[in-house]
GROMACS .gro file of C-alpha atoms in nm:
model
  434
    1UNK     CA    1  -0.266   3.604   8.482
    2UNK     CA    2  -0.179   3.944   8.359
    3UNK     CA    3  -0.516   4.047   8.439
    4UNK     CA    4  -0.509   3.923   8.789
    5UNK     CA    5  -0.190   4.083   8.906
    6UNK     CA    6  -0.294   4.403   8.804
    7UNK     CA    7  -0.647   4.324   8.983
    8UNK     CA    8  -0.432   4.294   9.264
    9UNK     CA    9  -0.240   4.612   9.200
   10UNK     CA   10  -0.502   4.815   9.210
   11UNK     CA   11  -0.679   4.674   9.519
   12UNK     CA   12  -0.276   4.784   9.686
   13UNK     CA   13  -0.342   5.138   9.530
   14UNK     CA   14  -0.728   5.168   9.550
   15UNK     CA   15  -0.770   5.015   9.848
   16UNK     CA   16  -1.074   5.237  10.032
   17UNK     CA   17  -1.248   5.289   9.688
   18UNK     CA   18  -1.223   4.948   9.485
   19UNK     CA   19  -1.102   4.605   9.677
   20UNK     CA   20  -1.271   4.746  10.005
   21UNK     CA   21  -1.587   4.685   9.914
   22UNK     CA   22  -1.529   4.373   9.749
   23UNK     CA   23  -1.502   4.207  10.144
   24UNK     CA   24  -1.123   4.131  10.104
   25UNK     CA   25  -1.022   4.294  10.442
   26UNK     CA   26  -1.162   4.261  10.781
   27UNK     CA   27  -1.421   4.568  10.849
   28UNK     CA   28  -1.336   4.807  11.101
   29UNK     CA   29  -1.483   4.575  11.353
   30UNK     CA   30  -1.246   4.282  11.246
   31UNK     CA   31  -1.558   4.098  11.091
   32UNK     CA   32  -1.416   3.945  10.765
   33UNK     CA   33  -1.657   3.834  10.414
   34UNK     CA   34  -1.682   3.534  10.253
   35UNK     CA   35  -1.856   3.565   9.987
   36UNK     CA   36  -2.043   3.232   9.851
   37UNK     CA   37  -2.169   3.172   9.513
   38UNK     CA   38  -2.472   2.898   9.527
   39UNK     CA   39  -2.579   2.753   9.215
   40UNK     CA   40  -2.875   2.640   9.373
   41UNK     CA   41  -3.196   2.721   9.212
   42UNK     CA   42  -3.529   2.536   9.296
   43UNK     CA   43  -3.658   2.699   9.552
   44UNK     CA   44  -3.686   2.451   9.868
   45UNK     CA   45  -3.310   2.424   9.728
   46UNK     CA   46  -3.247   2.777   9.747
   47UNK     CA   47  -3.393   2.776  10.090
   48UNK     CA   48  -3.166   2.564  10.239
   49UNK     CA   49  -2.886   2.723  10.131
   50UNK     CA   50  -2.989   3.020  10.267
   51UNK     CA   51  -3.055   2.914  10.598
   52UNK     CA   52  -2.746   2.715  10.651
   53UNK     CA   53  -2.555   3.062  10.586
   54UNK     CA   54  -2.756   3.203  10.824
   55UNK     CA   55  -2.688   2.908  11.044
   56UNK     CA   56  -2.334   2.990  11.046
   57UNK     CA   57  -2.371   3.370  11.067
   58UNK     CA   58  -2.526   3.331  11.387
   59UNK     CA   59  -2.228   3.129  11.550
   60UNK     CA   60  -1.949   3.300  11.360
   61UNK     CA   61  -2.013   3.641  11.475
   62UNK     CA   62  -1.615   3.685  11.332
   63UNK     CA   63  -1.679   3.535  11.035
   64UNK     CA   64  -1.961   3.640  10.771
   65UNK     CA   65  -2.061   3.443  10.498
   66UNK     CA   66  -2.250   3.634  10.206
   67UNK     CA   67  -2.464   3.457   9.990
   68UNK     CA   68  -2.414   3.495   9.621
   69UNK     CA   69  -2.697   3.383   9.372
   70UNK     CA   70  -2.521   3.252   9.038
   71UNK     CA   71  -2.659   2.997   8.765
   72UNK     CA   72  -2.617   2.694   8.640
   73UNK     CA   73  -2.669   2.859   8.271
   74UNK     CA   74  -2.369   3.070   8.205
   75UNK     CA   75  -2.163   2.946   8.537
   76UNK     CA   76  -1.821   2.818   8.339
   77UNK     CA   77  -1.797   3.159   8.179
   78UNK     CA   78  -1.880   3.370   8.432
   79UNK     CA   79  -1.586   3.249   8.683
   80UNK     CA   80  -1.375   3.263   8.414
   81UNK     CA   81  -1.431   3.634   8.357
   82UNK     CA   82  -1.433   3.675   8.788
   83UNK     CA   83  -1.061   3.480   8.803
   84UNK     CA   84  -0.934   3.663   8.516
   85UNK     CA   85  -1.050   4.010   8.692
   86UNK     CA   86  -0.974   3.923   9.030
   87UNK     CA   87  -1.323   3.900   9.156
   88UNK     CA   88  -1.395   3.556   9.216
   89UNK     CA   89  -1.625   3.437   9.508
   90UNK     CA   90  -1.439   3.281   9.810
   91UNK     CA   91  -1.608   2.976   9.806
   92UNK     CA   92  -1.713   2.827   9.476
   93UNK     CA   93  -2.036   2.596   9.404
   94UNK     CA   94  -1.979   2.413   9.032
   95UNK     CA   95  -2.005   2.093   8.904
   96UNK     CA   96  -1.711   1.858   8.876
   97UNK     CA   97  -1.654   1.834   8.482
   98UNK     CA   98  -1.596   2.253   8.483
   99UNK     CA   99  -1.323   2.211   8.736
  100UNK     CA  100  -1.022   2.095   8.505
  101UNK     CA  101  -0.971   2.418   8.329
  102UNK     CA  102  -0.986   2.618   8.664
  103UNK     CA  103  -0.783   2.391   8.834
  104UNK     CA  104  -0.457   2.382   8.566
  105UNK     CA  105  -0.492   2.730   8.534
  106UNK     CA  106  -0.442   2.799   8.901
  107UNK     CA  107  -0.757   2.931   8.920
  108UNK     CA  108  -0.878   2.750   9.221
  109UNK     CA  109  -0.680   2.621   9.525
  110UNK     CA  110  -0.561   2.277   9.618
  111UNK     CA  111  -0.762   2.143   9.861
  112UNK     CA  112  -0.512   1.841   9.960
  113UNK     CA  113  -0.314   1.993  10.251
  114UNK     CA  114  -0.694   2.057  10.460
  115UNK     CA  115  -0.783   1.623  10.429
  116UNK     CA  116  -0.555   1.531  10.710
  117UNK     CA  117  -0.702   1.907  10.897
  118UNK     CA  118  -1.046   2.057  10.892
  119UNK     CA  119  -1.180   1.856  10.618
  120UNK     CA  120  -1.055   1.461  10.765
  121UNK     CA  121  -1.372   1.365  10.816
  122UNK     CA  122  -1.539   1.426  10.479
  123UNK     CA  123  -1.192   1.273  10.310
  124UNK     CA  124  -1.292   0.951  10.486
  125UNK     CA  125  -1.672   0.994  10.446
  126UNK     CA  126  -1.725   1.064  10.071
  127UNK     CA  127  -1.532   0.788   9.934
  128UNK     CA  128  -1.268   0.786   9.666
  129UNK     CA  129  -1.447   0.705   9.386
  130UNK     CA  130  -1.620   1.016   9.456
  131UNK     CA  131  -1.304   1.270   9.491
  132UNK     CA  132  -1.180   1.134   9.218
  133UNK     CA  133  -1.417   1.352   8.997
  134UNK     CA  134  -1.235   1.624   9.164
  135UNK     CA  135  -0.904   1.521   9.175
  136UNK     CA  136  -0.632   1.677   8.870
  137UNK     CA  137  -0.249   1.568   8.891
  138UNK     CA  138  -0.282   1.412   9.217
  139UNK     CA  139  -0.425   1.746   9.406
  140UNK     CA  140  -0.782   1.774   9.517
  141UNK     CA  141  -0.977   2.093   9.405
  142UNK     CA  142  -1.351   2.012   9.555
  143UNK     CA  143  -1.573   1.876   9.768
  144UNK     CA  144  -1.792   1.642   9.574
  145UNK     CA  145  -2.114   1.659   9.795
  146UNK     CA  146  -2.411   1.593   9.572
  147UNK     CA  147  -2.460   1.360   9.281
  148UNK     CA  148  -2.733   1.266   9.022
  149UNK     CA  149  -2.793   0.954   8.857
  150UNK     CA  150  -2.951   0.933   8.495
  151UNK     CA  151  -3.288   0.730   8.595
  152UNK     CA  152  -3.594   0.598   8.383
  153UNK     CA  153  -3.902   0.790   8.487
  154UNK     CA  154  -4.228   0.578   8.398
  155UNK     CA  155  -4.588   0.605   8.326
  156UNK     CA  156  -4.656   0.322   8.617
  157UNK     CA  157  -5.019   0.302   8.476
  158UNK     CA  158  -4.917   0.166   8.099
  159UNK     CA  159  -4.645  -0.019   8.251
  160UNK     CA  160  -4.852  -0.241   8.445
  161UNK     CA  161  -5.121  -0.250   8.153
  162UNK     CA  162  -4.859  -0.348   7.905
  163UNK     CA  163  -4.761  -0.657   8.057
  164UNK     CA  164  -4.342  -0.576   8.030
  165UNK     CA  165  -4.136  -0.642   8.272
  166UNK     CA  166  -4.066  -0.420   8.493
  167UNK     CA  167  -3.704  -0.386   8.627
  168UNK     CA  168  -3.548  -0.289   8.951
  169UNK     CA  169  -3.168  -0.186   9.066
  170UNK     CA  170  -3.103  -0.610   9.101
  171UNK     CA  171  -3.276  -0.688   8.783
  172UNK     CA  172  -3.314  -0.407   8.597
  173UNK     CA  173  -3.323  -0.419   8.176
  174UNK     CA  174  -3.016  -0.475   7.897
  175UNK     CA  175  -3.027  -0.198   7.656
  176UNK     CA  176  -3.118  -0.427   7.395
  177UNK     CA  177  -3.456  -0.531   7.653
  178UNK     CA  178  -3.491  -0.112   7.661
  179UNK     CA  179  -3.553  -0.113   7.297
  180UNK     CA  180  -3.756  -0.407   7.307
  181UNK     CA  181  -4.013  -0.261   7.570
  182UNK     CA  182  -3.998   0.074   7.392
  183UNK     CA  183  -4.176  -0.060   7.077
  184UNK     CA  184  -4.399  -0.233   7.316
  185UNK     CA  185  -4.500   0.068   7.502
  186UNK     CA  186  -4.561   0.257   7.130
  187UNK     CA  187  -4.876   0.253   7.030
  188UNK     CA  188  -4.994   0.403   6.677
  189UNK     CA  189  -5.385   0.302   6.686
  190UNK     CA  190  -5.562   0.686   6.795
  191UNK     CA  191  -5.333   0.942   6.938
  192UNK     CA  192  -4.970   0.821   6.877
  193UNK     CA  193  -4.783   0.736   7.210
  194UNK     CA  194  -4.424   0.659   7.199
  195UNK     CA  195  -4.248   0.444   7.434
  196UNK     CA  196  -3.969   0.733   7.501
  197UNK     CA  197  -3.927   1.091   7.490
  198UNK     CA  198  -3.526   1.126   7.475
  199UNK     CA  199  -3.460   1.505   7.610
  200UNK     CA  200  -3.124   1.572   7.404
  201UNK     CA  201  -3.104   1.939   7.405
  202UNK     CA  202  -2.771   1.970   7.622
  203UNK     CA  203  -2.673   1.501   7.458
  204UNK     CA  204  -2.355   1.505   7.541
  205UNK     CA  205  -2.365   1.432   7.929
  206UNK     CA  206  -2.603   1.179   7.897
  207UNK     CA  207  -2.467   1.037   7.643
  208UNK     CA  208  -2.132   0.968   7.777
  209UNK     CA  209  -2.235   0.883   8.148
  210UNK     CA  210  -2.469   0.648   8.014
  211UNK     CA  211  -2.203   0.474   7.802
  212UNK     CA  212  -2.027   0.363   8.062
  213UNK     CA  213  -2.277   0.120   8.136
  214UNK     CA  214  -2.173  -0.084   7.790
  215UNK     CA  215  -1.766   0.014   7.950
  216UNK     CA  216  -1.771   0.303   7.668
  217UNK     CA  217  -1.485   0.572   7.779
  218UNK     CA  218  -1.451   0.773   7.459
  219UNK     CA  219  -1.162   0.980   7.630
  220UNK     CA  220  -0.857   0.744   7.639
  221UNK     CA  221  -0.516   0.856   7.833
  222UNK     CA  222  -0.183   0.724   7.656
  223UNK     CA  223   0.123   0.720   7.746
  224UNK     CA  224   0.217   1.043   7.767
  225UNK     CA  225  -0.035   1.126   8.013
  226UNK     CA  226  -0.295   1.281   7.711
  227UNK     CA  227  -0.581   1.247   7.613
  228UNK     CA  228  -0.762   1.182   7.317
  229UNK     CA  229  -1.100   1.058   7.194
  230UNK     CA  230  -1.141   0.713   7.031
  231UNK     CA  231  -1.492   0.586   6.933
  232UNK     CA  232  -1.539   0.206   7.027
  233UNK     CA  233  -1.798  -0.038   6.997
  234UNK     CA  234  -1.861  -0.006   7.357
  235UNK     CA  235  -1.941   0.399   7.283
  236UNK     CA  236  -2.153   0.315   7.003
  237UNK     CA  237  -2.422   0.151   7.225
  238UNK     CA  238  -2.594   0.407   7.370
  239UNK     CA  239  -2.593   0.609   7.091
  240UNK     CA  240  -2.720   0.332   6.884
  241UNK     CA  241  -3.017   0.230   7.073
  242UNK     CA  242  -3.113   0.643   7.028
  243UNK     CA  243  -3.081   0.638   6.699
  244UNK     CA  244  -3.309   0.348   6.618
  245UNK     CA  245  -3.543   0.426   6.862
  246UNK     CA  246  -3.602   0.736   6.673
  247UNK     CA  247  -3.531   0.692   6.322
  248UNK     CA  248  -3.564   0.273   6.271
  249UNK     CA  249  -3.856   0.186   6.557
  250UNK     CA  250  -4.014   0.495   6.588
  251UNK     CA  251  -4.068   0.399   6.935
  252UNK     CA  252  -3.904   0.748   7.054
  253UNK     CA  253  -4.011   1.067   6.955
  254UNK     CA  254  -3.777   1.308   6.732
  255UNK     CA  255  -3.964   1.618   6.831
  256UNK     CA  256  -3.821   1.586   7.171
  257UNK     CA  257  -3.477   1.573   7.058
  258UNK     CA  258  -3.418   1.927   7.110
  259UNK     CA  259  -3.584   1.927   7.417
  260UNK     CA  260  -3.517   2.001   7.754
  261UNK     CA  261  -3.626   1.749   8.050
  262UNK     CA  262  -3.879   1.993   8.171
  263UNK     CA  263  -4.009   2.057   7.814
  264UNK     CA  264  -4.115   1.680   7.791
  265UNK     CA  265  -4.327   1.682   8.117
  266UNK     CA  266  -4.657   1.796   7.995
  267UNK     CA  267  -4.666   1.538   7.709
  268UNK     CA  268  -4.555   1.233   8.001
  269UNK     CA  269  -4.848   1.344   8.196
  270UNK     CA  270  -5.036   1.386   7.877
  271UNK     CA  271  -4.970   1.039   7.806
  272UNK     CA  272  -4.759   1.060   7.494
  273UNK     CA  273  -4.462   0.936   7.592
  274UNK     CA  274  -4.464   0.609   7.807
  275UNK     CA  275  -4.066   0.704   7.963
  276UNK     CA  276  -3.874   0.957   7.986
  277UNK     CA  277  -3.507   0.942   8.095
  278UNK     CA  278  -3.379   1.217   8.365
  279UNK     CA  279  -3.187   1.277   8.574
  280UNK     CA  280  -3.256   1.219   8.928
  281UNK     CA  281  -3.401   1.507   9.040
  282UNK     CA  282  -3.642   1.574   8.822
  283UNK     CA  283  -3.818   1.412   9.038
  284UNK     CA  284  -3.968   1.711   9.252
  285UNK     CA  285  -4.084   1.876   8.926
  286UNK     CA  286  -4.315   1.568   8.876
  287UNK     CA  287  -4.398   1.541   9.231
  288UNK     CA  288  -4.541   1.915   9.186
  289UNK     CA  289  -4.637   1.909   8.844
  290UNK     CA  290  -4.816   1.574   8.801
  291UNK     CA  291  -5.208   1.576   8.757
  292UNK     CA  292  -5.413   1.450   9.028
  293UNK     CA  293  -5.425   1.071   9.003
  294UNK     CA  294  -5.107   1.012   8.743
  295UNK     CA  295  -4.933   0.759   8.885
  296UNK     CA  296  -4.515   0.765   8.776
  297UNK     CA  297  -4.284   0.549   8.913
  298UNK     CA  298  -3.907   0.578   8.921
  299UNK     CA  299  -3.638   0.230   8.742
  300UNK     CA  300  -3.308   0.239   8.698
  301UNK     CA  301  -3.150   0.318   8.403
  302UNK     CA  302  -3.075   0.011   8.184
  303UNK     CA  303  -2.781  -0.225   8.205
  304UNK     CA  304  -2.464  -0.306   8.028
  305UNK     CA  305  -2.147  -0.516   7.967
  306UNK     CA  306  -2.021  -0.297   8.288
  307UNK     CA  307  -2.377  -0.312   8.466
  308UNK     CA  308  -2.521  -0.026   8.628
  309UNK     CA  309  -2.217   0.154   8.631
  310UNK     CA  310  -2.275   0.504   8.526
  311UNK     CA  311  -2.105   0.840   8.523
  312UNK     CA  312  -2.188   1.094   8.717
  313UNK     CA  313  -2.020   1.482   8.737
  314UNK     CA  314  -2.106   1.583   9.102
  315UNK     CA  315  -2.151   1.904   9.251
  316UNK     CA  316  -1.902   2.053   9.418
  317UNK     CA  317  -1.747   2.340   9.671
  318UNK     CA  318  -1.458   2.508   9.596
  319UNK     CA  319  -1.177   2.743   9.711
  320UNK     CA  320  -1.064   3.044   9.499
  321UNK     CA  321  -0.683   3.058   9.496
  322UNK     CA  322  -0.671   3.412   9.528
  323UNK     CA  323  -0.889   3.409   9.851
  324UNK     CA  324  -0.699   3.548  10.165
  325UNK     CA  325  -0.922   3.341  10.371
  326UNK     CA  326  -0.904   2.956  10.254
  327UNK     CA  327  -0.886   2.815  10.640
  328UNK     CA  328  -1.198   3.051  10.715
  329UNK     CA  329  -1.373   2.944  10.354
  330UNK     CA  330  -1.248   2.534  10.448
  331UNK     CA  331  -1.389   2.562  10.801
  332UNK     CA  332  -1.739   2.673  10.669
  333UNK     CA  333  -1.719   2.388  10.369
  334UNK     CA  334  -1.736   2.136  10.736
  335UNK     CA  335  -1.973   2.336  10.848
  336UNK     CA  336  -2.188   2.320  10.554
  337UNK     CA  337  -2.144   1.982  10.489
  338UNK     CA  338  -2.183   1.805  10.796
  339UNK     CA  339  -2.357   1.466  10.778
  340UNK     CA  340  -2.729   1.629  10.911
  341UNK     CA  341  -2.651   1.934  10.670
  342UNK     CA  342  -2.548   1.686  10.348
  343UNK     CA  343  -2.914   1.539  10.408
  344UNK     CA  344  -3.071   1.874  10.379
  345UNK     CA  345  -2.906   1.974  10.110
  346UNK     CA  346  -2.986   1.629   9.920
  347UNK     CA  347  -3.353   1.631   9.992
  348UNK     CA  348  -3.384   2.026   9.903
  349UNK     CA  349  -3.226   1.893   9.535
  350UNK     CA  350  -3.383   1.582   9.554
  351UNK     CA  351  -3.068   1.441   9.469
  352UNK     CA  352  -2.812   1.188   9.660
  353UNK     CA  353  -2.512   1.305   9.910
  354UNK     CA  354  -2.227   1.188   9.835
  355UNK     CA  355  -2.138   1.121  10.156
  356UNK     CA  356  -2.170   0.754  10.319
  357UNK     CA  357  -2.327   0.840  10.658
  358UNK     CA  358  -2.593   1.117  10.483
  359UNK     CA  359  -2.640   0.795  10.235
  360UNK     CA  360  -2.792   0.606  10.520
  361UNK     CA  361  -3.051   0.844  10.638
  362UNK     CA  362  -3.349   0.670  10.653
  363UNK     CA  363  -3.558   0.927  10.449
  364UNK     CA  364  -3.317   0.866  10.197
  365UNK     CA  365  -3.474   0.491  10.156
  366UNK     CA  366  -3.812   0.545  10.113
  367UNK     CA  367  -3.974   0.386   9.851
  368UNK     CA  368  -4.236   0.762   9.805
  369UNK     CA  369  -4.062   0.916   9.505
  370UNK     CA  370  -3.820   0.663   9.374
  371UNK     CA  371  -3.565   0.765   9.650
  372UNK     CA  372  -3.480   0.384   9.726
  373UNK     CA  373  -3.439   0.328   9.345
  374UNK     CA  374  -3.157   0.645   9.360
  375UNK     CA  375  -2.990   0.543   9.668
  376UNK     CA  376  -2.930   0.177   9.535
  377UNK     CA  377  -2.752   0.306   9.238
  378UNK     CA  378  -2.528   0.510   9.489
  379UNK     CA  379  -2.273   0.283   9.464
  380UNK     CA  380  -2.258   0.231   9.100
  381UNK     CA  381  -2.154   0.589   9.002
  382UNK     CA  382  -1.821   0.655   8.883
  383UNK     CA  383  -1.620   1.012   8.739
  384UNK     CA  384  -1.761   1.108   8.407
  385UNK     CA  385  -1.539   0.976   8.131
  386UNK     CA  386  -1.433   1.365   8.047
  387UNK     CA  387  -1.392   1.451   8.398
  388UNK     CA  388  -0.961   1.532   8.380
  389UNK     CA  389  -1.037   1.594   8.019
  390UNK     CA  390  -0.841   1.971   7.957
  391UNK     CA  391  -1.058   2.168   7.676
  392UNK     CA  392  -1.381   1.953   7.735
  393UNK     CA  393  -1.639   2.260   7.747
  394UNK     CA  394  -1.529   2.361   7.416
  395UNK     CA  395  -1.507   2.003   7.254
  396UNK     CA  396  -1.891   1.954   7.436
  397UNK     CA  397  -2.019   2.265   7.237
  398UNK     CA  398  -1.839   2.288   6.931
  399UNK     CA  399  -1.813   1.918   6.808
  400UNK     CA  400  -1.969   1.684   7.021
  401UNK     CA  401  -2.320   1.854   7.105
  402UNK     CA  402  -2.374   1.930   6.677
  403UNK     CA  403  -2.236   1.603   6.621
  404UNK     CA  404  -2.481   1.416   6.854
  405UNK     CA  405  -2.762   1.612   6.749
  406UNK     CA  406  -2.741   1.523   6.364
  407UNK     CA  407  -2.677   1.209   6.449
  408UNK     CA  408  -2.961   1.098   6.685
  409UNK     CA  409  -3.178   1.320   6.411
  410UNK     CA  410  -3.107   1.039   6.137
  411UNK     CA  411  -2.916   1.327   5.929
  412UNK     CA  412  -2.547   1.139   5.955
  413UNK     CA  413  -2.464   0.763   5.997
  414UNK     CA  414  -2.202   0.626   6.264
  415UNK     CA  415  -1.932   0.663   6.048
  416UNK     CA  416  -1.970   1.009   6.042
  417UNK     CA  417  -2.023   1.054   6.387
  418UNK     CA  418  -1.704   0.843   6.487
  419UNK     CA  419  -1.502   1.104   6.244
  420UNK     CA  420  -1.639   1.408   6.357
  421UNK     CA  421  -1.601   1.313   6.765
  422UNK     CA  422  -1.274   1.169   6.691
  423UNK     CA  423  -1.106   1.394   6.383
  424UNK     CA  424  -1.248   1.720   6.495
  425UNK     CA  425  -1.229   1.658   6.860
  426UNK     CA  426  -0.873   1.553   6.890
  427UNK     CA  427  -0.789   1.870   6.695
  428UNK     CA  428  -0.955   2.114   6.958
  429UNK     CA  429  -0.821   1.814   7.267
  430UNK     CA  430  -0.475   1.891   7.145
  431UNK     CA  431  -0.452   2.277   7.163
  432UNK     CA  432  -0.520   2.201   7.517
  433UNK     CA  433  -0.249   1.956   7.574
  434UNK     CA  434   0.043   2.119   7.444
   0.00000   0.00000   0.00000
């Protein structure tokens, strides 16, 4: 805070030479900047973006908007170095489980008293299951506007060949099924094929949006309105089924565990991994990537106590409190995310809108590219369980991500794991919640 009011000092003093050129006044032709920072960054993505900015340029003469390229990779501590310096983009593209931090420290502006104004119509669209990844103390700091389900991407060829069963968004497999059609799909005769490549470089959000489907929570709010993480036998199943996949079944393979999705690609087409488990939008890499004739299909991810519920951290648009524009940087949030323009934006990420009407474009339904499969697990998706979860960045990377990781690698049992997510994770959970 220190460091912002003297940010804002100096743009009083330094005005022509400093804060001027940041676009924080109107120019001398009483054009004001908003500057927007897009985390987009495939390129039909990227595209889109760009021309919906220039979309509004043209019919907000008044008005600019200025595109600002940021990434996904270093996003959290990058705003956090902009808010502390006073620099921070107008209008703020992030995911949902980043927002907490921002939005207790003031950081970023409530967007509550703009639902019943400019923004009605998305309050009533995107429905509340959906702002409530974005909602902190009862105030609403984003737009949720595009989400991504955890699907099973498939090798359609061996599926068929292998005789399983193949499952679909009414039917689709019990995690205990999973395993069973994982050994199935291994094959050890020749070159070894495994049943599933599990990409667990970044476990964490997988692991925990996934868990929900067996009504795992980890994060548990008492009384007192904290939180604090207790392992149950409802966390332990996705984890489980991992772990025994890799080290018990060897129906998953542990070279993938420190993997990114895109890193286990060339070994799916290859055909040494029957599955591999993504996240929605993986989908145009394959699309692009695939060899001529591989045929991949798209299932849902499998089923719980809880069903197909699964968690989801959505993107989202934001409004830097310190912006002197907020109206100007709301009205171009409608703008951007009017029902046609939601659509664009989903297909460019190839990911779902959150957004009922976008939901039932038509294009949205086809069965090319798994995008029926998606759309019928629409309504399934709930907040991530760490979503109001204060200190969850730090907790991800410095207990929970090492923790997973040893783990799913067969190097420490459950027990262990429970202690370390729940010993060393309440300890950094409660220097937060003081």
């Amino acid at each position: 805070m220190r460091a912002r009011r003297l940010a804002a000092l100096l743009c009083g003093v330094l005005l022509l030479s400093g804060c001027a050129a940041t676009g924080r006044g109107p120019d001398d032709n009483g054009v004001i900047t908003l500057r927007f920072q897009s985390l987009a960054w495939q390129k039909e993505s990227v595209d889109i973006n760009k021309q919906l900015v220039a979309e509004w340029n043209a019919a907000h003469p008044k008005v600019r908007v200025e595109y600002v390229q940021g990434s996904w990779d270093n996003v959290h501590d990058q705003l956090l170095t902009s808010f502390e310096g006073g620099e921070a983009p107008d209008i703020i593209h992030d995911a949902s489980d980043d927002l907490a931090d921002f939005a207790y420290g003031g950081d970023i502006a409530d967007l509550t008293p703009y639902l019943t104004g400019p923004l009605e119509r998305l309050r009533e669209d995107i429905p509340q299951r959906s702002w409530r990844t974005t909602t902190f103390d009862s105030k609403v700091y984003g737009v949720p506007f595009l989400q991504e389900p955890r699907v099973l991407i498939a090798n359609a060829k061996l599926l068929r060949t292998s005789g399983v069963r193949v499952p679909t968004p009414a039917k689709p497999w019990t995690w205990e099924e999973f395993r069973q059609v994982t050994r199935k799909l291994t094959a050890d005769m020749g070159p070894k094929r495994y049943g599933v490549a599990w990409p667990l470089k970044e476990p964490v959000s997988a692991t925990l949006n996934l868990g929900l489907t067996a009504g795992g929570e980890l994060f548990r709010r008492g009384g007192d309105g904290k939180f604090s993480v207790r392992f149950t036998e409802g966390d332990a199943v996705v984890p489980a089924t991992v772990h025994d996949q890799v080290n018990t079944d060897r129906s998953a393979s542990a070279a993938t565990l420190g993997m990114g999705g895109s890193d286990t690609l060339p070994g799916f087409f290859g055909g040494k991994y029957a599955m591999v488990p993504l996240g929605f939008s993986y989908r145009q890499q394959i699309a692009e990537q695939a060899p001529e004739g591989f045929e991949w299909t798209v299932l849902p991810a499998p089923a719980g106590t809880d069903g197909l519920a699964q968690g989801v951290s959505p993107q989202t648009l934001s409004v830097a409190e310190d912006s002197p524009y907020k109206k100007e940087a709301v009205q171009f949030l409608d703008f951007f995310l009017r029902t046609e323009n939601m659509v664009r934006l989903a297909k460019g990420d190839w990911m779902l809108p959150t957004g009922g009407q976008a939901l039932k474009d038509p294009a949205l339904h086809a069965a090319k590219d798994g995008w029926a499969t998606g759309t019928a697990l629409a309504a399934h998706l709930r907040a991530a369980p760490a979503q109001e979860v204060r200190g969850y960045p730090e907790w991800k990377d410095k207990v929970a991500t090492p923790a997973y990781q040893e783990y799913y690698s067969g190097a420490i049992d459950e027990a262990a794991l429970r202690q370390r997510l729940e010993r060393d994770g309440n300890l950094v959970l409660a220097r937060y919640q003081r």
